[in-house]
mmCIF file with all atom_site columns, C-alpha atoms in Angstrom:
data_model
loop_
_atom_site.group_PDB
_atom_site.id
_atom_site.type_symbol
_atom_site.label_atom_id
_atom_site.label_alt_id
_atom_site.label_comp_id
_atom_site.label_asym_id
_atom_site.label_entity_id
_atom_site.label_seq_id
_atom_site.pdbx_PDB_ins_code
_atom_site.Cartn_x
_atom_site.Cartn_y
_atom_site.Cartn_z
_atom_site.occupancy
_atom_site.B_iso_or_equiv
_atom_site.pdbx_formal_charge
_atom_site.auth_seq_id
_atom_site.auth_comp_id
_atom_site.auth_asym_id
_atom_site.auth_atom_id
_atom_site.pdbx_PDB_model_num
ATOM 1   C CA . ASP A 1 1   ? 18.744 171.318 55.846 1.00 0.00 ? 1   ASP A CA 1
ATOM 2   C CA . ALA A 1 2   ? 15.458 169.472 56.127 1.00 0.00 ? 2   ALA A CA 1
ATOM 3   C CA . GLY A 1 3   ? 16.546 167.670 59.263 1.00 0.00 ? 3   GLY A CA 1
ATOM 4   C CA . VAL A 1 4   ? 16.260 163.974 59.844 1.00 0.00 ? 4   VAL A CA 1
ATOM 5   C CA . ILE A 1 5   ? 13.630 162.485 57.658 1.00 0.00 ? 5   ILE A CA 1
ATOM 6   C CA . GLN A 1 6   ? 11.794 159.265 58.507 1.00 0.00 ? 6   GLN A CA 1
ATOM 7   C CA . SER A 1 7   ? 9.287  157.319 56.582 1.00 0.00 ? 7   SER A CA 1
ATOM 8   C CA . PRO A 1 8   ? 6.600  156.335 56.778 1.00 0.00 ? 8   PRO A CA 1
ATOM 9   C CA . ARG A 1 9   ? 5.104  158.511 59.537 1.00 0.00 ? 9   ARG A CA 1
ATOM 10  C CA . HIS A 1 10  ? 2.553  155.823 60.301 1.00 0.00 ? 10  HIS A CA 1
ATOM 11  C CA . GLU A 1 11  ? 2.551  152.133 59.549 1.00 0.00 ? 11  GLU A CA 1
ATOM 12  C CA . VAL A 1 12  ? -0.178 149.626 60.364 1.00 0.00 ? 12  VAL A CA 1
ATOM 13  C CA . THR A 1 13  ? 0.565  146.025 59.605 1.00 0.00 ? 13  THR A CA 1
ATOM 14  C CA . GLU A 1 14  ? -0.620 142.556 60.422 1.00 0.00 ? 14  GLU A CA 1
ATOM 15  C CA . MET A 1 15  ? 1.284  140.258 62.759 1.00 0.00 ? 15  MET A CA 1
ATOM 16  C CA . GLY A 1 16  ? 3.839  138.194 60.887 1.00 0.00 ? 16  GLY A CA 1
ATOM 17  C CA . GLN A 1 17  ? 4.380  140.738 58.100 1.00 0.00 ? 17  GLN A CA 1
ATOM 18  C CA . GLU A 1 18  ? 7.731  142.314 57.488 1.00 0.00 ? 18  GLU A CA 1
ATOM 19  C CA . VAL A 1 19  ? 8.100  146.054 58.292 1.00 0.00 ? 19  VAL A CA 1
ATOM 20  C CA . THR A 1 20  ? 10.794 148.378 57.036 1.00 0.00 ? 20  THR A CA 1
ATOM 21  C CA . LEU A 1 21  ? 11.411 151.768 58.565 1.00 0.00 ? 21  LEU A CA 1
ATOM 22  C CA . ARG A 1 22  ? 13.472 154.271 56.708 1.00 0.00 ? 22  ARG A CA 1
ATOM 23  C CA . CYS A 1 23  ? 15.683 157.163 57.778 1.00 0.00 ? 23  CYS A CA 1
ATOM 24  C CA . LYS A 1 24  ? 17.691 159.871 56.026 1.00 0.00 ? 24  LYS A CA 1
ATOM 25  C CA . PRO A 1 25  ? 20.111 161.560 58.503 1.00 0.00 ? 25  PRO A CA 1
ATOM 26  C CA . ILE A 1 26  ? 21.219 165.165 58.266 1.00 0.00 ? 26  ILE A CA 1
ATOM 27  C CA . SER A 1 27  ? 23.918 165.563 55.698 1.00 0.00 ? 27  SER A CA 1
ATOM 28  C CA . GLY A 1 28  ? 27.406 165.553 57.153 1.00 0.00 ? 28  GLY A CA 1
ATOM 29  C CA . HIS A 1 29  ? 26.397 163.813 60.349 1.00 0.00 ? 29  HIS A CA 1
ATOM 30  C CA . ASN A 1 30  ? 28.378 160.640 60.877 1.00 0.00 ? 30  ASN A CA 1
ATOM 31  C CA . SER A 1 31  ? 26.466 159.039 63.701 1.00 0.00 ? 31  SER A CA 1
ATOM 32  C CA . LEU A 1 32  ? 22.987 157.552 63.390 1.00 0.00 ? 32  LEU A CA 1
ATOM 33  C CA . PHE A 1 33  ? 20.813 156.147 66.154 1.00 0.00 ? 33  PHE A CA 1
ATOM 34  C CA . TRP A 1 34  ? 17.560 154.144 66.192 1.00 0.00 ? 34  TRP A CA 1
ATOM 35  C CA . TYR A 1 35  ? 15.372 154.538 69.284 1.00 0.00 ? 35  TYR A CA 1
ATOM 36  C CA . ARG A 1 36  ? 12.026 152.971 70.203 1.00 0.00 ? 36  ARG A CA 1
ATOM 37  C CA . GLN A 1 37  ? 9.559  154.750 72.431 1.00 0.00 ? 37  GLN A CA 1
ATOM 38  C CA . THR A 1 38  ? 6.765  153.027 74.372 1.00 0.00 ? 38  THR A CA 1
ATOM 39  C CA . MET A 1 39  ? 4.720  154.096 77.336 1.00 0.00 ? 39  MET A CA 1
ATOM 40  C CA . MET A 1 40  ? 6.027  151.255 79.445 1.00 0.00 ? 40  MET A CA 1
ATOM 41  C CA . ARG A 1 41  ? 9.789  151.453 78.653 1.00 0.00 ? 41  ARG A CA 1
ATOM 42  C CA . GLY A 1 42  ? 10.258 155.027 77.582 1.00 0.00 ? 42  GLY A CA 1
ATOM 43  C CA . LEU A 1 43  ? 12.997 155.628 75.046 1.00 0.00 ? 43  LEU A CA 1
ATOM 44  C CA . GLU A 1 44  ? 15.301 152.769 74.323 1.00 0.00 ? 44  GLU A CA 1
ATOM 45  C CA . LEU A 1 45  ? 18.434 152.893 72.105 1.00 0.00 ? 45  LEU A CA 1
ATOM 46  C CA . LEU A 1 46  ? 18.200 150.005 69.698 1.00 0.00 ? 46  LEU A CA 1
ATOM 47  C CA . ILE A 1 47  ? 21.372 150.448 67.676 1.00 0.00 ? 47  ILE A CA 1
ATOM 48  C CA . TYR A 1 48  ? 23.742 153.104 66.484 1.00 0.00 ? 48  TYR A CA 1
ATOM 49  C CA . PHE A 1 49  ? 26.115 153.550 63.580 1.00 0.00 ? 49  PHE A CA 1
ATOM 50  C CA . ASN A 1 50  ? 29.253 155.559 63.189 1.00 0.00 ? 50  ASN A CA 1
ATOM 51  C CA . ASN A 1 51  ? 30.454 156.234 59.633 1.00 0.00 ? 51  ASN A CA 1
ATOM 52  C CA . ASN A 1 52  ? 27.869 153.650 58.371 1.00 0.00 ? 52  ASN A CA 1
ATOM 53  C CA . VAL A 1 53  ? 29.322 150.948 60.622 1.00 0.00 ? 53  VAL A CA 1
ATOM 54  C CA . PRO A 1 54  ? 27.149 149.395 63.390 1.00 0.00 ? 54  PRO A CA 1
ATOM 55  C CA . ILE A 1 55  ? 28.899 150.153 66.685 1.00 0.00 ? 55  ILE A CA 1
ATOM 56  C CA . ASP A 1 56  ? 26.468 148.750 69.271 1.00 0.00 ? 56  ASP A CA 1
ATOM 57  C CA . ASP A 1 57  ? 23.397 146.726 68.673 1.00 0.00 ? 57  ASP A CA 1
ATOM 58  C CA . SER A 1 58  ? 22.966 145.452 72.167 1.00 0.00 ? 58  SER A CA 1
ATOM 59  C CA . GLY A 1 59  ? 19.634 147.233 72.432 1.00 0.00 ? 59  GLY A CA 1
ATOM 60  C CA . MET A 1 60  ? 18.106 145.360 69.502 1.00 0.00 ? 60  MET A CA 1
ATOM 61  C CA . PRO A 1 61  ? 15.411 143.277 71.318 1.00 0.00 ? 61  PRO A CA 1
ATOM 62  C CA . GLU A 1 62  ? 15.538 140.106 69.160 1.00 0.00 ? 62  GLU A CA 1
ATOM 63  C CA . ASP A 1 63  ? 16.822 138.560 65.998 1.00 0.00 ? 63  ASP A CA 1
ATOM 64  C CA . ARG A 1 64  ? 13.620 139.686 64.337 1.00 0.00 ? 64  ARG A CA 1
ATOM 65  C CA . PHE A 1 65  ? 15.064 143.196 64.295 1.00 0.00 ? 65  PHE A CA 1
ATOM 66  C CA . SER A 1 66  ? 17.832 144.180 61.933 1.00 0.00 ? 66  SER A CA 1
ATOM 67  C CA . ALA A 1 67  ? 19.277 147.512 60.874 1.00 0.00 ? 67  ALA A CA 1
ATOM 68  C CA . LYS A 1 68  ? 21.430 148.541 57.941 1.00 0.00 ? 68  LYS A CA 1
ATOM 69  C CA . MET A 1 69  ? 23.191 151.659 56.802 1.00 0.00 ? 69  MET A CA 1
ATOM 70  C CA . PRO A 1 70  ? 24.399 151.126 53.263 1.00 0.00 ? 70  PRO A CA 1
ATOM 71  C CA . ASN A 1 71  ? 25.612 154.652 52.838 1.00 0.00 ? 71  ASN A CA 1
ATOM 72  C CA . ALA A 1 72  ? 25.919 157.930 54.737 1.00 0.00 ? 72  ALA A CA 1
ATOM 73  C CA . SER A 1 73  ? 22.456 159.180 53.679 1.00 0.00 ? 73  SER A CA 1
ATOM 74  C CA . PHE A 1 74  ? 20.202 156.147 54.371 1.00 0.00 ? 74  PHE A CA 1
ATOM 75  C CA . SER A 1 75  ? 19.366 153.650 57.069 1.00 0.00 ? 75  SER A CA 1
ATOM 76  C CA . THR A 1 76  ? 16.727 151.043 57.510 1.00 0.00 ? 76  THR A CA 1
ATOM 77  C CA . LEU A 1 77  ? 15.304 149.244 60.523 1.00 0.00 ? 77  LEU A CA 1
ATOM 78  C CA . LYS A 1 78  ? 13.523 146.016 59.591 1.00 0.00 ? 78  LYS A CA 1
ATOM 79  C CA . ILE A 1 79  ? 11.333 143.794 61.707 1.00 0.00 ? 79  ILE A CA 1
ATOM 80  C CA . GLN A 1 80  ? 10.517 140.357 60.367 1.00 0.00 ? 80  GLN A CA 1
ATOM 81  C CA . PRO A 1 81  ? 8.204  138.857 61.445 1.00 0.00 ? 81  PRO A CA 1
ATOM 82  C CA . SER A 1 82  ? 6.446  141.664 63.237 1.00 0.00 ? 82  SER A CA 1
ATOM 83  C CA . GLU A 1 83  ? 4.459  141.110 66.433 1.00 0.00 ? 83  GLU A CA 1
ATOM 84  C CA . PRO A 1 84  ? 1.905  143.165 68.353 1.00 0.00 ? 84  PRO A CA 1
ATOM 85  C CA . ARG A 1 85  ? 4.465  143.997 71.056 1.00 0.00 ? 85  ARG A CA 1
ATOM 86  C CA . ASP A 1 86  ? 6.538  145.695 68.511 1.00 0.00 ? 86  ASP A CA 1
ATOM 87  C CA . SER A 1 87  ? 3.946  148.511 68.326 1.00 0.00 ? 87  SER A CA 1
ATOM 88  C CA . ALA A 1 88  ? 5.697  151.687 69.326 1.00 0.00 ? 88  ALA A CA 1
ATOM 89  C CA . VAL A 1 89  ? 7.108  154.924 67.913 1.00 0.00 ? 89  VAL A CA 1
ATOM 90  C CA . TYR A 1 90  ? 10.505 154.434 66.302 1.00 0.00 ? 90  TYR A CA 1
ATOM 91  C CA . PHE A 1 91  ? 12.851 157.416 66.129 1.00 0.00 ? 91  PHE A CA 1
ATOM 92  C CA . CYS A 1 92  ? 15.935 157.887 64.068 1.00 0.00 ? 92  CYS A CA 1
ATOM 93  C CA . ALA A 1 93  ? 18.438 160.492 65.173 1.00 0.00 ? 93  ALA A CA 1
ATOM 94  C CA . SER A 1 94  ? 21.737 161.716 63.799 1.00 0.00 ? 94  SER A CA 1
ATOM 95  C CA . SER A 1 95  ? 24.712 163.548 65.325 1.00 0.00 ? 95  SER A CA 1
ATOM 96  C CA . PRO A 1 96  ? 27.661 165.289 63.757 1.00 0.00 ? 96  PRO A CA 1
ATOM 97  C CA . ASN A 1 97  ? 30.339 163.381 65.689 1.00 0.00 ? 97  ASN A CA 1
ATOM 98  C CA . ARG A 1 98  ? 30.781 160.485 67.995 1.00 0.00 ? 98  ARG A CA 1
ATOM 99  C CA . VAL A 1 99  ? 32.372 162.172 70.937 1.00 0.00 ? 99  VAL A CA 1
ATOM 100 C CA . GLY A 1 100 ? 30.299 163.347 73.892 1.00 0.00 ? 100 GLY A CA 1
ATOM 101 C CA . GLY A 1 101 ? 28.938 166.832 74.108 1.00 0.00 ? 101 GLY A CA 1
ATOM 102 C CA . THR A 1 102 ? 27.208 166.923 70.742 1.00 0.00 ? 102 THR A CA 1
ATOM 103 C CA . GLU A 1 103 ? 23.439 166.532 70.775 1.00 0.00 ? 103 GLU A CA 1
ATOM 104 C CA . ALA A 1 104 ? 21.407 164.297 68.540 1.00 0.00 ? 104 ALA A CA 1
ATOM 105 C CA . PHE A 1 105 ? 18.838 165.621 66.087 1.00 0.00 ? 105 PHE A CA 1
ATOM 106 C CA . PHE A 1 106 ? 15.696 163.505 65.907 1.00 0.00 ? 106 PHE A CA 1
ATOM 107 C CA . GLY A 1 107 ? 13.290 162.774 63.136 1.00 0.00 ? 107 GLY A CA 1
ATOM 108 C CA . GLN A 1 108 ? 9.541  163.011 63.684 1.00 0.00 ? 108 GLN A CA 1
ATOM 109 C CA . GLY A 1 109 ? 9.253  159.227 64.131 1.00 0.00 ? 109 GLY A CA 1
ATOM 110 C CA . THR A 1 110 ? 7.323  156.346 62.673 1.00 0.00 ? 110 THR A CA 1
ATOM 111 C CA . ARG A 1 111 ? 4.326  155.159 64.601 1.00 0.00 ? 111 ARG A CA 1
ATOM 112 C CA . LEU A 1 112 ? 4.132  151.432 64.118 1.00 0.00 ? 112 LEU A CA 1
ATOM 113 C CA . THR A 1 113 ? 0.975  149.454 64.972 1.00 0.00 ? 113 THR A CA 1
ATOM 114 C CA . VAL A 1 114 ? 1.040  145.678 64.576 1.00 0.00 ? 114 VAL A CA 1
ATOM 115 C CA . VAL A 1 115 ? -2.408 144.138 64.741 1.00 0.00 ? 115 VAL A CA 1
ATOM 116 C CA . GLY B 2 1   ? 26.545 151.770 83.447 1.00 0.00 ? 1   GLY B CA 1
ATOM 117 C CA . ASN B 2 2   ? 24.944 155.109 82.726 1.00 0.00 ? 2   ASN B CA 1
ATOM 118 C CA . SER B 2 3   ? 21.402 156.017 83.871 1.00 0.00 ? 3   SER B CA 1
ATOM 119 C CA . VAL B 2 4   ? 19.112 159.006 84.271 1.00 0.00 ? 4   VAL B CA 1
ATOM 120 C CA . THR B 2 5   ? 16.330 159.322 86.789 1.00 0.00 ? 5   THR B CA 1
ATOM 121 C CA . GLN B 2 6   ? 13.752 162.010 86.471 1.00 0.00 ? 6   GLN B CA 1
ATOM 122 C CA . MET B 2 7   ? 10.608 162.779 88.489 1.00 0.00 ? 7   MET B CA 1
ATOM 123 C CA . GLU B 2 8   ? 7.457  160.895 87.654 1.00 0.00 ? 8   GLU B CA 1
ATOM 124 C CA . GLY B 2 9   ? 4.667  162.679 85.961 1.00 0.00 ? 9   GLY B CA 1
ATOM 125 C CA . PRO B 2 10  ? 2.250  163.973 85.004 1.00 0.00 ? 10  PRO B CA 1
ATOM 126 C CA . VAL B 2 11  ? 3.090  167.332 86.521 1.00 0.00 ? 11  VAL B CA 1
ATOM 127 C CA . THR B 2 12  ? 0.159  169.707 86.416 1.00 0.00 ? 12  THR B CA 1
ATOM 128 C CA . LEU B 2 13  ? 0.613  173.403 87.015 1.00 0.00 ? 13  LEU B CA 1
ATOM 129 C CA . SER B 2 14  ? -1.294 176.618 86.411 1.00 0.00 ? 14  SER B CA 1
ATOM 130 C CA . GLU B 2 15  ? -0.102 179.172 83.940 1.00 0.00 ? 15  GLU B CA 1
ATOM 131 C CA . GLU B 2 16  ? 2.630  181.454 85.379 1.00 0.00 ? 16  GLU B CA 1
ATOM 132 C CA . ALA B 2 17  ? 3.527  178.963 88.019 1.00 0.00 ? 17  ALA B CA 1
ATOM 133 C CA . PHE B 2 18  ? 7.217  178.122 88.826 1.00 0.00 ? 18  PHE B CA 1
ATOM 134 C CA . LEU B 2 19  ? 8.448  174.843 87.343 1.00 0.00 ? 19  LEU B CA 1
ATOM 135 C CA . THR B 2 20  ? 11.041 172.399 88.574 1.00 0.00 ? 20  THR B CA 1
ATOM 136 C CA . ILE B 2 21  ? 11.570 168.984 87.043 1.00 0.00 ? 21  ILE B CA 1
ATOM 137 C CA . ASN B 2 22  ? 14.241 167.004 88.885 1.00 0.00 ? 22  ASN B CA 1
ATOM 138 C CA . CYS B 2 23  ? 16.872 164.979 87.097 1.00 0.00 ? 23  CYS B CA 1
ATOM 139 C CA . THR B 2 24  ? 19.769 162.993 88.590 1.00 0.00 ? 24  THR B CA 1
ATOM 140 C CA . TYR B 2 25  ? 22.218 160.807 86.783 1.00 0.00 ? 25  TYR B CA 1
ATOM 141 C CA . THR B 2 26  ? 24.759 158.087 87.082 1.00 0.00 ? 26  THR B CA 1
ATOM 142 C CA . ALA B 2 27  ? 27.712 158.056 84.623 1.00 0.00 ? 27  ALA B CA 1
ATOM 143 C CA . THR B 2 28  ? 30.987 156.099 84.403 1.00 0.00 ? 28  THR B CA 1
ATOM 144 C CA . GLY B 2 29  ? 32.725 158.967 82.827 1.00 0.00 ? 29  GLY B CA 1
ATOM 145 C CA . TYR B 2 30  ? 32.287 162.763 82.664 1.00 0.00 ? 30  TYR B CA 1
ATOM 146 C CA . PRO B 2 31  ? 29.064 163.253 80.859 1.00 0.00 ? 31  PRO B CA 1
ATOM 147 C CA . SER B 2 32  ? 27.432 166.078 78.909 1.00 0.00 ? 32  SER B CA 1
ATOM 148 C CA . LEU B 2 33  ? 23.839 166.658 80.076 1.00 0.00 ? 33  LEU B CA 1
ATOM 149 C CA . PHE B 2 34  ? 20.734 167.580 78.007 1.00 0.00 ? 34  PHE B CA 1
ATOM 150 C CA . TRP B 2 35  ? 17.095 168.397 78.248 1.00 0.00 ? 35  TRP B CA 1
ATOM 151 C CA . TYR B 2 36  ? 14.945 167.435 75.311 1.00 0.00 ? 36  TYR B CA 1
ATOM 152 C CA . VAL B 2 37  ? 11.245 168.427 74.811 1.00 0.00 ? 37  VAL B CA 1
ATOM 153 C CA . GLN B 2 38  ? 8.687  166.362 72.888 1.00 0.00 ? 38  GLN B CA 1
ATOM 154 C CA . TYR B 2 39  ? 5.501  168.054 71.780 1.00 0.00 ? 39  TYR B CA 1
ATOM 155 C CA . PRO B 2 40  ? 2.478  165.878 70.851 1.00 0.00 ? 40  PRO B CA 1
ATOM 156 C CA . GLY B 2 41  ? 3.057  163.946 67.682 1.00 0.00 ? 41  GLY B CA 1
ATOM 157 C CA . GLU B 2 42  ? 6.552  165.201 67.188 1.00 0.00 ? 42  GLU B CA 1
ATOM 158 C CA . GLY B 2 43  ? 10.120 164.003 67.676 1.00 0.00 ? 43  GLY B CA 1
ATOM 159 C CA . LEU B 2 44  ? 12.388 165.173 70.364 1.00 0.00 ? 44  LEU B CA 1
ATOM 160 C CA . GLN B 2 45  ? 13.949 168.640 70.202 1.00 0.00 ? 45  GLN B CA 1
ATOM 161 C CA . LEU B 2 46  ? 16.923 169.773 72.126 1.00 0.00 ? 46  LEU B CA 1
ATOM 162 C CA . LEU B 2 47  ? 15.936 172.356 74.711 1.00 0.00 ? 47  LEU B CA 1
ATOM 163 C CA . LEU B 2 48  ? 19.277 173.075 76.407 1.00 0.00 ? 48  LEU B CA 1
ATOM 164 C CA . LYS B 2 49  ? 22.523 171.470 77.352 1.00 0.00 ? 49  LYS B CA 1
ATOM 165 C CA . ALA B 2 50  ? 25.559 171.698 79.585 1.00 0.00 ? 50  ALA B CA 1
ATOM 166 C CA . THR B 2 51  ? 28.919 170.123 78.961 1.00 0.00 ? 51  THR B CA 1
ATOM 167 C CA . LYS B 2 52  ? 30.804 170.634 82.195 1.00 0.00 ? 52  LYS B CA 1
ATOM 168 C CA . ALA B 2 53  ? 30.321 171.150 85.877 1.00 0.00 ? 53  ALA B CA 1
ATOM 169 C CA . ASP B 2 54  ? 28.631 174.414 86.981 1.00 0.00 ? 54  ASP B CA 1
ATOM 170 C CA . ASP B 2 55  ? 27.614 175.197 83.377 1.00 0.00 ? 55  ASP B CA 1
ATOM 171 C CA . LYS B 2 56  ? 24.125 176.577 83.043 1.00 0.00 ? 56  LYS B CA 1
ATOM 172 C CA . GLY B 2 57  ? 22.109 175.723 79.930 1.00 0.00 ? 57  GLY B CA 1
ATOM 173 C CA . SER B 2 58  ? 19.274 178.040 79.057 1.00 0.00 ? 58  SER B CA 1
ATOM 174 C CA . ASN B 2 59  ? 16.675 178.426 76.296 1.00 0.00 ? 59  ASN B CA 1
ATOM 175 C CA . LYS B 2 60  ? 13.116 179.801 75.987 1.00 0.00 ? 60  LYS B CA 1
ATOM 176 C CA . GLY B 2 61  ? 13.073 180.753 79.657 1.00 0.00 ? 61  GLY B CA 1
ATOM 177 C CA . PHE B 2 62  ? 14.133 177.259 80.838 1.00 0.00 ? 62  PHE B CA 1
ATOM 178 C CA . GLU B 2 63  ? 17.409 176.814 82.785 1.00 0.00 ? 63  GLU B CA 1
ATOM 179 C CA . ALA B 2 64  ? 19.378 173.879 84.161 1.00 0.00 ? 64  ALA B CA 1
ATOM 180 C CA . THR B 2 65  ? 22.620 173.861 85.982 1.00 0.00 ? 65  THR B CA 1
ATOM 181 C CA . TYR B 2 66  ? 25.094 170.966 85.783 1.00 0.00 ? 66  TYR B CA 1
ATOM 182 C CA . ARG B 2 67  ? 25.822 170.006 89.472 1.00 0.00 ? 67  ARG B CA 1
ATOM 183 C CA . LYS B 2 68  ? 28.574 167.467 89.667 1.00 0.00 ? 68  LYS B CA 1
ATOM 184 C CA . GLU B 2 69  ? 28.578 167.288 93.412 1.00 0.00 ? 69  GLU B CA 1
ATOM 185 C CA . THR B 2 70  ? 24.857 166.191 93.491 1.00 0.00 ? 70  THR B CA 1
ATOM 186 C CA . THR B 2 71  ? 24.909 164.578 90.059 1.00 0.00 ? 71  THR B CA 1
ATOM 187 C CA . SER B 2 72  ? 21.855 166.615 89.106 1.00 0.00 ? 72  SER B CA 1
ATOM 188 C CA . PHE B 2 73  ? 20.572 168.695 86.255 1.00 0.00 ? 73  PHE B CA 1
ATOM 189 C CA . HIS B 2 74  ? 17.192 170.033 87.342 1.00 0.00 ? 74  HIS B CA 1
ATOM 190 C CA . LEU B 2 75  ? 15.067 171.896 84.846 1.00 0.00 ? 75  LEU B CA 1
ATOM 191 C CA . GLU B 2 76  ? 13.496 175.191 85.935 1.00 0.00 ? 76  GLU B CA 1
ATOM 192 C CA . LYS B 2 77  ? 11.295 177.928 84.553 1.00 0.00 ? 77  LYS B CA 1
ATOM 193 C CA . GLY B 2 78  ? 10.031 180.945 86.405 1.00 0.00 ? 78  GLY B CA 1
ATOM 194 C CA . SER B 2 79  ? 6.677  181.317 84.719 1.00 0.00 ? 79  SER B CA 1
ATOM 195 C CA . VAL B 2 80  ? 5.224  178.516 82.555 1.00 0.00 ? 80  VAL B CA 1
ATOM 196 C CA . GLN B 2 81  ? 2.786  178.901 79.715 1.00 0.00 ? 81  GLN B CA 1
ATOM 197 C CA . VAL B 2 82  ? 0.151  176.643 78.310 1.00 0.00 ? 82  VAL B CA 1
ATOM 198 C CA . SER B 2 83  ? 2.424  176.191 75.256 1.00 0.00 ? 83  SER B CA 1
ATOM 199 C CA . ASP B 2 84  ? 5.035  174.573 77.441 1.00 0.00 ? 84  ASP B CA 1
ATOM 200 C CA . SER B 2 85  ? 2.838  171.580 77.856 1.00 0.00 ? 85  SER B CA 1
ATOM 201 C CA . ALA B 2 86  ? 4.900  168.665 76.558 1.00 0.00 ? 86  ALA B CA 1
ATOM 202 C CA . VAL B 2 87  ? 7.037  165.666 77.694 1.00 0.00 ? 87  VAL B CA 1
ATOM 203 C CA . TYR B 2 88  ? 10.481 166.609 78.895 1.00 0.00 ? 88  TYR B CA 1
ATOM 204 C CA . PHE B 2 89  ? 13.395 164.205 78.881 1.00 0.00 ? 89  PHE B CA 1
ATOM 205 C CA . CYS B 2 90  ? 16.646 164.477 80.701 1.00 0.00 ? 90  CYS B CA 1
ATOM 206 C CA . ALA B 2 91  ? 19.548 162.778 78.945 1.00 0.00 ? 91  ALA B CA 1
ATOM 207 C CA . LEU B 2 92  ? 23.309 162.319 79.072 1.00 0.00 ? 92  LEU B CA 1
ATOM 208 C CA . ILE B 2 93  ? 26.128 161.349 76.801 1.00 0.00 ? 93  ILE B CA 1
ATOM 209 C CA . ASP B 2 94  ? 29.108 159.876 78.582 1.00 0.00 ? 94  ASP B CA 1
ATOM 210 C CA . GLY B 2 95  ? 32.098 161.956 77.483 1.00 0.00 ? 95  GLY B CA 1
ATOM 211 C CA . GLY B 2 96  ? 34.386 158.973 77.482 1.00 0.00 ? 96  GLY B CA 1
ATOM 212 C CA . GLY B 2 97  ? 32.280 156.681 75.351 1.00 0.00 ? 97  GLY B CA 1
ATOM 213 C CA . ALA B 2 98  ? 29.613 158.367 73.316 1.00 0.00 ? 98  ALA B CA 1
ATOM 214 C CA . ASP B 2 99  ? 27.336 155.349 73.170 1.00 0.00 ? 99  ASP B CA 1
ATOM 215 C CA . GLY B 2 100 ? 24.369 157.422 72.217 1.00 0.00 ? 100 GLY B CA 1
ATOM 216 C CA . LEU B 2 101 ? 22.179 159.373 74.510 1.00 0.00 ? 101 LEU B CA 1
ATOM 217 C CA . THR B 2 102 ? 20.888 157.760 77.678 1.00 0.00 ? 102 THR B CA 1
ATOM 218 C CA . PHE B 2 103 ? 17.406 159.114 78.463 1.00 0.00 ? 103 PHE B CA 1
ATOM 219 C CA . GLY B 2 104 ? 15.256 159.365 81.539 1.00 0.00 ? 104 GLY B CA 1
ATOM 220 C CA . LYS B 2 105 ? 11.731 158.110 81.199 1.00 0.00 ? 105 LYS B CA 1
ATOM 221 C CA . GLY B 2 106 ? 10.283 161.539 80.585 1.00 0.00 ? 106 GLY B CA 1
ATOM 222 C CA . THR B 2 107 ? 7.994  163.833 82.570 1.00 0.00 ? 107 THR B CA 1
ATOM 223 C CA . HIS B 2 108 ? 4.680  164.838 81.121 1.00 0.00 ? 108 HIS B CA 1
ATOM 224 C CA . LEU B 2 109 ? 3.994  168.494 81.918 1.00 0.00 ? 109 LEU B CA 1
ATOM 225 C CA . ILE B 2 110 ? 0.499  169.895 81.700 1.00 0.00 ? 110 ILE B CA 1
ATOM 226 C CA . ILE B 2 111 ? -0.086 173.553 82.033 1.00 0.00 ? 111 ILE B CA 1
ATOM 227 C CA . GLN B 2 112 ? -3.643 174.728 82.681 1.00 0.00 ? 112 GLN B CA 1
ATOM 228 C CA . PRO B 2 113 ? -4.886 178.240 81.824 1.00 0.00 ? 113 PRO B CA 1
#
């Protein structure tokens, strides 16, 4: 398996523009997580899905952020409109089941820069 | 709620030195504990894990023991190499809830030749 695949690897956009980050989880994994990493705040869990259903989105910072998982092999994280403070590395991770004890497998991340 | 506290970095050591990175946790349930490593420009990779008290996780010369009495999961390596330079994250999943991993802030390790 190719692992968790994220695209794009790098994104530079202007403030106010819409940004869409994409993730393909590992086949057969039924949990998917979106994290944001910054120097100031470290790794923050934004939202996670189980069997394509959003379970907890309490980490989503604002209404400008939205995430979808239309099927088991694809998820998006959208920021509209983007702001400079959204600049960060966004990671997607997947896990084979929801119960504790199973680690998550991470993609290589999308480095977002909003200018 | 759940939380993970790990020592602040950066930690700078000479090659072949002994490494300890402290990690303590707070959890509402009975968590599983993990150490992840992040090399420059890459995502996080699982380094080792332990799922119950007194378990010892080990990989690539690194070890950590799940200590329930002290709520700790300290990472150790007897002799570090330059290639171990990376950011190390301690994390937990609460066995009762599975709300995704809760991470510490990460410890940047720098190994000098």
